[in-house]
Coordinates of C-alpha atoms in Angstrom, one line a residue:
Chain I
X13 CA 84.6 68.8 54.2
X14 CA 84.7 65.7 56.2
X15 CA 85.1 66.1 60.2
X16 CA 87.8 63.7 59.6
X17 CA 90.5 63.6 57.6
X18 CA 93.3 61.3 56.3
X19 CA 95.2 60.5 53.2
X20 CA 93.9 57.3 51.6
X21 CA 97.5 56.5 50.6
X22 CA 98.8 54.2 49.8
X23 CA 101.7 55.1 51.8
X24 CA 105.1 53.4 51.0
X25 CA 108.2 52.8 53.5
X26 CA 111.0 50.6 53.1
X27 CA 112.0 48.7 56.2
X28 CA 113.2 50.5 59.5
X29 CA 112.5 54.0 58.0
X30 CA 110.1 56.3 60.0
X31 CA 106.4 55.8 58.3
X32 CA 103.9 59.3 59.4
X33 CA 100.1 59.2 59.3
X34 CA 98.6 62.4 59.5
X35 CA 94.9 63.2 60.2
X36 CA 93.5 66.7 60.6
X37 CA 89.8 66.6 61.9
X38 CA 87.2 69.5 61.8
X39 CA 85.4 69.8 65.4
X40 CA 87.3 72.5 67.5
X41 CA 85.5 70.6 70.7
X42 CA 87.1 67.2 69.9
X43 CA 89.2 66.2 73.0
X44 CA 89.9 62.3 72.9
X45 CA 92.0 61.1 69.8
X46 CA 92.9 58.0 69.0
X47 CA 95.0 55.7 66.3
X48 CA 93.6 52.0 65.3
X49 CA 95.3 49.6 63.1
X50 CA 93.3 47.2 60.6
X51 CA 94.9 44.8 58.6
X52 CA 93.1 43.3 55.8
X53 CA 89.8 41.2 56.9
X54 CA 90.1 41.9 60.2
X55 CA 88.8 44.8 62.4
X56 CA 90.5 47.4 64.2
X57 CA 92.8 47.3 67.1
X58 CA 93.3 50.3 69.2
X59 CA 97.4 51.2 69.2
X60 CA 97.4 54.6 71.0
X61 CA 95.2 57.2 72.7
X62 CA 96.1 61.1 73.0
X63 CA 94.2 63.8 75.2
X64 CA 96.5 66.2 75.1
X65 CA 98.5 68.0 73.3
X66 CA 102.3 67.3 73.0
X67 CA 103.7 63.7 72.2
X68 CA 102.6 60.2 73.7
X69 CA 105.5 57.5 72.9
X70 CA 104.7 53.9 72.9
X71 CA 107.1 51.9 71.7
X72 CA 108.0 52.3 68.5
X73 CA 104.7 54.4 68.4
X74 CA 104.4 57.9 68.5
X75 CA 101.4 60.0 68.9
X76 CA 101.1 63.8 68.5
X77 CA 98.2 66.1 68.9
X78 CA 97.5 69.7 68.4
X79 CA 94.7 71.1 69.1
X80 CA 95.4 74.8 67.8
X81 CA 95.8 73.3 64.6
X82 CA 93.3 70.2 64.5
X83 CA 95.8 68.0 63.9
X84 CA 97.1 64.8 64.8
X85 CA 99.5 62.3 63.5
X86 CA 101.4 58.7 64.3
X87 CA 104.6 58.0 63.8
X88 CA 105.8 54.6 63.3
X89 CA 109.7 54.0 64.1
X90 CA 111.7 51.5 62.6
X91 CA 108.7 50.4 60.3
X92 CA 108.8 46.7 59.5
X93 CA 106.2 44.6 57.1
X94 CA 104.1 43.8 59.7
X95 CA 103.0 47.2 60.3
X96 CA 101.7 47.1 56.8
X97 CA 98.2 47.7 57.3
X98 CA 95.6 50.8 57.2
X99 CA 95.7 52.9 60.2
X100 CA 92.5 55.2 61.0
X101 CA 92.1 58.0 62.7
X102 CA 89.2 58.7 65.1
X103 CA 88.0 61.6 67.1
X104 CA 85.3 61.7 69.7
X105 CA 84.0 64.8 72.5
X106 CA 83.9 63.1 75.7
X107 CA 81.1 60.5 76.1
X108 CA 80.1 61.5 72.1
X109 CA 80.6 58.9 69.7
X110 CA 84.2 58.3 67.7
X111 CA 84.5 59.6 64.6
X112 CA 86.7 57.6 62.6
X113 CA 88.6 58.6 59.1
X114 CA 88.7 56.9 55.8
X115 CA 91.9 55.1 57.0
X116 CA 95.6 55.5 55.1
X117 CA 97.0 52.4 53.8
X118 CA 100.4 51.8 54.6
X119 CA 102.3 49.3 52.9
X120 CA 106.2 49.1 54.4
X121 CA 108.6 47.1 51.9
X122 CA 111.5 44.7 52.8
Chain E
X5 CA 94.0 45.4 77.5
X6 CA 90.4 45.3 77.0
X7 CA 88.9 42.4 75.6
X8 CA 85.4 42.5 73.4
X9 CA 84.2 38.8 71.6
X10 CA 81.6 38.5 68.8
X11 CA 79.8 35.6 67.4
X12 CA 80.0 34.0 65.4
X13 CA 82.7 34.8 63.4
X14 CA 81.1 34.1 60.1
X15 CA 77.4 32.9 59.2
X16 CA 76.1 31.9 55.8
X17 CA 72.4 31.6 56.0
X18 CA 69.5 31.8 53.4
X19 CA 67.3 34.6 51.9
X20 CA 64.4 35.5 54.2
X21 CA 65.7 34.3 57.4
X22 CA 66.8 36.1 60.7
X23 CA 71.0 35.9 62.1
X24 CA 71.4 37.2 65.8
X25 CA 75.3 38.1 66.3
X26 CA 76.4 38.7 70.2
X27 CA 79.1 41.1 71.1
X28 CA 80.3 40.6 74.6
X29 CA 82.5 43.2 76.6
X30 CA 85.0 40.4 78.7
X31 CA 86.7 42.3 81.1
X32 CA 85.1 45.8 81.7
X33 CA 81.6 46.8 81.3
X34 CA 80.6 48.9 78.7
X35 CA 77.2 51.2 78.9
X36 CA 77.7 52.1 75.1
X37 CA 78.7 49.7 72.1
X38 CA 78.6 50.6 68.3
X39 CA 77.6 48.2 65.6
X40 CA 79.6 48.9 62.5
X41 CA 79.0 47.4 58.3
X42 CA 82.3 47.3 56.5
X43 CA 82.2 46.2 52.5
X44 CA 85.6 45.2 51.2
X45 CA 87.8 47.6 50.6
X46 CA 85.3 50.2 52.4
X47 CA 85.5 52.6 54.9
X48 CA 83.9 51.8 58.5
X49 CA 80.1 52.7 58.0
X50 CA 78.6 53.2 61.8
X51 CA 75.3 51.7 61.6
X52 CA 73.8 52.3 65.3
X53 CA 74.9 53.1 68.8
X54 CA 73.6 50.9 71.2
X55 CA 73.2 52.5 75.4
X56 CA 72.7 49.5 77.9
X57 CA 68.8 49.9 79.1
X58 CA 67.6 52.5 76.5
X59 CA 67.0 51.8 72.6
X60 CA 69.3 52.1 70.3
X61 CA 70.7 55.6 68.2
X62 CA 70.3 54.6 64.4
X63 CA 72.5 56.6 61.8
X64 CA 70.6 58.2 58.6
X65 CA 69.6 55.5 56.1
X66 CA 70.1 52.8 58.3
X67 CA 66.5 50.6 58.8
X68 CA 65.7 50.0 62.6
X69 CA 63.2 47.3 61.4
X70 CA 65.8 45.6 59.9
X71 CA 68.4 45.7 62.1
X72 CA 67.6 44.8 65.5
X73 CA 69.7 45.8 68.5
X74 CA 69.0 44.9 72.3
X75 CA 71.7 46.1 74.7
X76 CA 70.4 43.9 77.5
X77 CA 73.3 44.4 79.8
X78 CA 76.8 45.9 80.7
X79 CA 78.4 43.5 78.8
X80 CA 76.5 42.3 76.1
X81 CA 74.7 44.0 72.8
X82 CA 73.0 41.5 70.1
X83 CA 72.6 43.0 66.7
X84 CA 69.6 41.1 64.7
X85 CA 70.0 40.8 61.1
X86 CA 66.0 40.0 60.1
X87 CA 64.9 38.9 56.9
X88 CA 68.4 39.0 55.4
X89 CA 68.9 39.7 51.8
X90 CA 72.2 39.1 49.7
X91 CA 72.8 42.5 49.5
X92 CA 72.9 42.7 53.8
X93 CA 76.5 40.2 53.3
X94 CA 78.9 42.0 54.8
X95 CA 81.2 42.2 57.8
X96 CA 79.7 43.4 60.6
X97 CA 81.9 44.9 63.6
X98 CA 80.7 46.0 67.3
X99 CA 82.4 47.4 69.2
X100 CA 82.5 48.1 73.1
X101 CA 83.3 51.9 74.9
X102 CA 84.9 51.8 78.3
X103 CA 83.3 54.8 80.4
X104 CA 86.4 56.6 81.7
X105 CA 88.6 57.1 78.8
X106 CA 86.5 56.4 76.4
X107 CA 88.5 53.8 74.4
X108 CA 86.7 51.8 72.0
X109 CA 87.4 48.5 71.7
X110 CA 86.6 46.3 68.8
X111 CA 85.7 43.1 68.7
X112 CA 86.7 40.2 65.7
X113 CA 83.9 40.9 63.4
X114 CA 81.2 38.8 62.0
X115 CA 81.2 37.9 58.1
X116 CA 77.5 37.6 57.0
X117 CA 76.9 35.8 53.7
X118 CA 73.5 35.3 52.6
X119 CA 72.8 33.3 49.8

């Protein structure tokens, strides 16, 4: 089992629908979670951060973590092409280093 | 938002010979940066985690003599691509850790051809 976990996708959308990105990860002592977006040939860009549990909103970003269940997910309002890209999923202790998921590719359509 | 530069951007050299790449935290400082490989259409391979003053944390498989990293200050970490081989091409990614919420920042990557 990977600590990590995301569907590889691809994931399709059509324009303006809600797009989710799960990611269930496998060390209970995890406590900093975060979402990056990589489009194709370039490298990631951090889009959110979550430390605790509940939902973080940014934008038309959403972030939710539960730790009981070792899961966490993003949710992309109002999707439009440019948020085609693959988003990965990365977990980290405190001061440990991140450990990032195989990525799901999500590929929103006009 | 946090700001992390690498270069160069992209290097061809020859067979044999040695590329240096720099990865500079801009605006905060940063006592731990990652180097990452990435082959098209790959996954993120972590190849070493560099701390600012102490040697560097190689993962499994990953050749220290080959890959040389100095983390010489807060701000900046220099990975060292020695005798470079066409099977080392690649894009190679650092990124920088900020020390209070632990956010890593990446910076534009570094496409290594070798030829």
């Amino acid at each position: 089992q990977k600590e990590v976990e995301q569907n590889s996708g691809p994931l399709s959308v059509p324009e303006g629908a809600i797009a989710s990105l799960n990611c269930t990860y496998s060390d209970r002592v995890s406590q900093s979670f975060f979402w990056y977006r990589q489009y194709s040939g370039k490298s990631p860009e951090l889009i959110m951060s979550i430390y605790s549990n509940g939902d973080k909103e940014d934008g038309r970003f959403t972030a939710q973590l539960n730790k009981a269940s070792q899961y966490v997910s993003l949710l992309i309002r109002d999707s439009q092409p440019s948020d085609s890209a693959t988003y990965l999923c990365a977990v980290s202790t405190n001061a440990g280093k991140s450990t990032f998921g195989d990525g799901t590719t999500l590929t929103v359509k006009p | 938002g946090a700001v992390v530069s690498q270069h160069p951007s992209w290097v061809i050299c020859k067979s044999g010979t040695s590329v240096k790449i720099e990865c500079r935290s801009l605006d905060f400082q940063a006592t731990t940066m990652f180097w990452y490989r990435q082959f098209p259409k790959q996954s993120l391979m972590l190849m070493a985690t560099s701390n600012e003053g102490s040697k560097a944390t190689y993962e499994q498989g990953v050749e220290k003599d080959k890959f040389l990293i100095n983390h010489a200050s807060l701000t900046l970490s220099t990975l060292t691509v020695t005798s470079a081989h066409p099977e080392d091409s690649s894009f190679y990614i650092c990124s920088a850790r900020e020390d209070i919420l632990y956010e890593q920042y990446f910076g534009p990557g570094t496409r290594l051809t070798v030829t």
